[in-house]
Structures are given as structure tokens and as C-alpha cells.
Tab-separated table of C-alpha atoms in Angstrom:
chain	number	residue	atom	x	y	z
H	21	MET	CA	0.081	-0.171	0.139
H	22	THR	CA	1.373	3.534	-0.861
H	23	LYS	CA	1.817	6.125	1.782
H	24	ALA	CA	-0.987	8.234	0.286
H	25	LYS	CA	-3.408	5.197	0.432
H	26	ALA	CA	-2.460	4.185	3.909
H	27	ASP	CA	-2.953	7.882	5.003
H	28	SER	CA	-6.624	8.066	3.416
H	29	ALA	CA	-7.506	4.728	4.634
H	30	ALA	CA	-6.514	6.094	8.541
H	31	ALA	CA	-8.470	9.333	7.730
H	32	THR	CA	-11.602	7.543	6.311
H	33	PRO	CA	-14.031	7.018	9.159
H	34	LEU	CA	-15.746	3.403	9.424
H	35	PHE	CA	-19.195	5.019	8.783
H	36	VAL	CA	-18.780	7.546	5.789
H	37	SER	CA	-22.255	9.427	4.985
H	38	ASP	CA	-23.128	9.634	1.377
H	39	CYS	CA	-26.329	11.145	2.318
H	40	GLY	CA	-26.102	14.950	2.127
H	41	ASP	CA	-29.433	16.040	0.451
H	42	ALA	CA	-30.300	12.630	-0.814
H	43	PRO	CA	-33.825	12.141	-1.013
H	44	CYS	CA	-35.220	8.777	0.504
H	45	PRO	CA	-34.853	5.766	-1.805
H	46	GLU	CA	-38.239	4.829	-2.759
H	47	PRO	CA	-39.236	1.036	-1.307
H	48	VAL	CA	-39.486	-1.732	-3.754
H	49	LEU	CA	-43.192	-3.012	-3.521
H	50	PRO	CA	-44.357	-4.792	-6.521
H	51	ALA	CA	-48.014	-4.617	-6.004
H	52	ALA	CA	-47.929	-1.040	-5.108
H	53	THR	CA	-48.649	1.807	-7.248
H	54	ALA	CA	-46.092	4.666	-8.182
H	55	GLU	CA	-48.182	6.972	-6.012
H	56	GLN	CA	-48.338	4.729	-3.367
H	57	THR	CA	-44.473	4.319	-3.021
H	58	ALA	CA	-43.982	7.922	-3.595
H	59	ALA	CA	-46.376	8.841	-0.517
H	60	LEU	CA	-44.063	6.847	1.705
H	61	THR	CA	-41.152	8.689	0.736
H	62	ASP	CA	-42.537	12.201	0.349
H	63	GLY	CA	-40.600	14.900	1.947
H	64	VAL	CA	-38.305	12.416	3.687
H	65	ARG	CA	-34.444	12.887	3.642
H	66	MET	CA	-31.854	10.126	4.226
H	67	ARG	CA	-29.989	10.294	7.769
H	68	GLU	CA	-26.533	9.705	8.801
H	69	ASN	CA	-27.473	8.135	12.147
H	70	PRO	CA	-28.629	4.405	11.470
H	71	ALA	CA	-30.866	4.226	13.992
H	72	GLU	CA	-32.726	7.636	12.874
H	73	TRP	CA	-32.810	6.582	9.485
H	74	ALA	CA	-34.727	3.201	10.660
H	75	PHE	CA	-36.931	5.209	12.845
H	76	VAL	CA	-37.987	7.488	9.870
H	77	ARG	CA	-38.847	4.628	7.376
H	78	LEU	CA	-40.586	2.860	10.027
H	79	SER	CA	-42.630	5.947	11.226
H	80	LYS	CA	-43.644	6.202	7.646
H	81	LEU	CA	-44.635	2.501	7.207
H	82	ILE	CA	-46.627	2.822	10.507
H	83	GLU	CA	-48.588	5.887	9.288
H	84	ASP	CA	-49.290	4.150	5.756
H	85	PHE	CA	-50.475	0.917	7.821
H	86	GLU	CA	-52.810	3.348	9.691
H	87	LYS	CA	-54.611	4.608	6.795
H	88	GLY	CA	-56.191	1.120	6.325
H	89	LEU	CA	-57.590	1.031	9.923
H	90	ASN	CA	-61.093	1.490	11.014
H	91	HIS	CA	-62.410	3.822	13.606
H	92	ASP	CA	-62.277	1.427	16.102
H	93	GLU	CA	-58.881	-0.171	15.281
H	94	GLU	CA	-55.362	0.884	16.141
H	95	VAL	CA	-51.895	-0.534	15.170
H	96	GLY	CA	-50.349	-3.249	17.406
H	97	ALA	CA	-47.286	-5.327	16.800
H	98	ARG	CA	-46.214	-8.788	17.133
H	99	ILE	CA	-42.280	-8.867	17.908
H	100	VAL	CA	-40.088	-11.664	18.095
H	101	GLY	CA	-38.415	-12.099	21.408
H	102	LEU	CA	-41.428	-10.633	23.538
H	103	PRO	CA	-42.953	-12.881	26.166
H	104	GLY	CA	-45.934	-14.619	25.925
H	105	ASP	CA	-47.550	-14.272	22.312
H	106	GLY	CA	-45.175	-11.633	21.585
H	107	THR	CA	-47.951	-8.962	20.969
H	108	MET	CA	-48.236	-5.297	22.408
H	109	SER	CA	-50.032	-2.302	21.505
H	110	ILE	CA	-47.850	0.681	20.270
H	111	ASP	CA	-48.086	3.761	22.129
H	112	ASP	CA	-44.800	5.346	20.874
H	113	VAL	CA	-41.774	4.733	18.735
H	114	GLY	CA	-38.327	6.483	19.259
H	115	PHE	CA	-34.688	6.310	18.637
H	116	TRP	CA	-31.340	6.643	20.570
H	117	GLY	CA	-28.594	6.936	17.796
H	118	PRO	CA	-26.588	5.842	16.734
H	119	ASP	CA	-28.023	2.276	17.199
H	120	PHE	CA	-31.519	1.876	19.297
H	121	ILE	CA	-35.215	1.718	18.217
H	122	MET	CA	-37.452	1.879	21.067
H	123	PHE	CA	-41.088	0.642	21.224
H	124	LEU	CA	-43.201	1.882	24.170
H	125	GLY	CA	-46.896	0.313	24.643
H	126	LYS	CA	-48.723	-2.074	26.469
H	127	ASN	CA	-48.580	-5.949	26.658
H	128	ALA	CA	-51.783	-7.910	26.365
H	129	ASP	CA	-52.646	-7.483	30.131
H	130	GLY	CA	-52.262	-3.594	29.901
H	131	LYS	CA	-49.103	-3.558	31.602
H	132	PRO	CA	-46.430	-0.829	30.114
H	133	VAL	CA	-43.628	-2.421	28.225
H	134	ARG	CA	-40.670	-1.107	26.492
H	135	LEU	CA	-38.784	-2.797	23.738
H	136	ILE	CA	-35.438	-1.615	22.957
H	137	GLN	CA	-34.014	-3.104	19.673
H	138	HIS	CA	-30.937	-2.750	17.702
H	139	TYR	CA	-31.719	-1.204	14.349
H	140	ALA	CA	-30.054	-3.902	12.365
H	141	GLN	CA	-31.905	-6.743	14.002
H	142	ILE	CA	-35.544	-4.859	13.981
H	143	ASN	CA	-38.519	-7.362	12.850
H	144	VAL	CA	-41.928	-5.892	13.484
H	145	PHE	CA	-44.958	-7.542	12.159
H	146	LEU	CA	-47.785	-4.736	12.511
H	147	ASP	CA	-51.231	-5.927	13.399
H	148	VAL	CA	-54.568	-4.597	14.152
H	149	ARG	CA	-56.077	-4.190	17.472
H	150	THR	CA	-59.485	-3.289	18.642
H	151	LYS	CA	-59.235	-0.277	20.689
H	152	PRO	CA	-60.579	-0.292	24.439
H	153	GLU	CA	-64.273	0.918	24.318
H	154	GLU	CA	-63.620	3.697	26.951
H	155	ARG	CA	-61.525	5.795	24.374
H	156	PRO	CA	-60.899	6.835	20.790
H	157	ALA	CA	-58.592	5.005	18.691
H	158	ARG	CA	-54.968	6.268	18.869
H	159	ARG	CA	-52.920	7.060	15.717
H	160	ILE	CA	-49.427	7.367	16.541
H	161	GLY	CA	-48.362	7.788	12.838
H	162	PHE	CA	-49.355	11.299	12.578
H	163	GLN	CA	-47.108	12.441	15.637
H	164	LEU	CA	-44.037	10.212	14.603
H	165	SER	CA	-44.542	11.932	11.491
H	166	GLU	CA	-44.022	15.425	13.193
H	167	MET	CA	-41.030	13.951	14.898
H	168	VAL	CA	-39.325	12.975	11.563
H	169	GLU	CA	-40.282	16.570	10.055
H	170	LYS	CA	-38.618	18.150	13.483
H	171	THR	CA	-35.190	16.313	13.011
H	172	ASN	CA	-35.180	16.346	8.856
H	173	PRO	CA	-31.958	17.740	7.884
H	174	LYS	CA	-32.271	21.014	6.054
């Protein structure tokens, strides 16, 4: 290796951002229309922080999933590794960069749960839950989109 190459390799960080002002790549969903895939990426910019980047896309997918719910339904999840049936109602989603995605919600017994997952190992099966009768259905996609907007690079 030449001295110039060695100096260049030593100066190059392990994670090099090529995001800049790059728009979000569109997902590959063969059955989706161009409008549907464009809606998932509308206004979204790539992020250098991998946990934040996973959070941004996850929030768009949750928001899109909620569009198909009835007024008495809300989003839930089945997550591999959770005790029991592996289900939880999702109240909120967050991230702690550079590597954690966090799900906050309730288990099947109504007890609070918090799942902390590495962004590279996330597997979430979104499902539909009937809301409790005493309150309106919660929609978390909108609040997640607001958080994405606040952290959107300019």
C-alpha cells in the first residue's frame, strides 16, 4: 500500500455518510402503485444516524398502515422475542442513536412495556388491535411524522 493510500484509509471514518441532501430511496413493493411508493418517501431525506434512518422509515410505514384502519382499530405489533404471545399495543416509537429503536406500549394484560431493539435486528409485524371502548382509537403515525419533520436535515 502506498503512503497516500495508507493516510487516506487512516483518515476515513468507519461510517461515511453519502446522504447529503439525498432524497429517500423509494421502497420496492411490486404490488404498489407509483403514487403509493411516492407517498412513503414524500418529504423524507436520508439520515446519517442509522437508528434515526430506521426510525424515519418505520414511522412512515406505521403511518401508511394506519390509513387502512377503521375508526375502532389501532396499530399493534408482534415482535419476536417478547414474552407470551409476543404482542404489544404501540403507544410510541423512538430512537437513541446511533443504534437503538425503542417501542413503548402495553402488553396483552395492559401493563407498560418498552422494547429496545438494535436497528439492524428489527423485525416488527404490524397488526390491527380493537381499541378499548372507553376511548377513541389512537393514531401514532401522525405524531411520528411530526418528529421526523423536526429532525429532518435541511
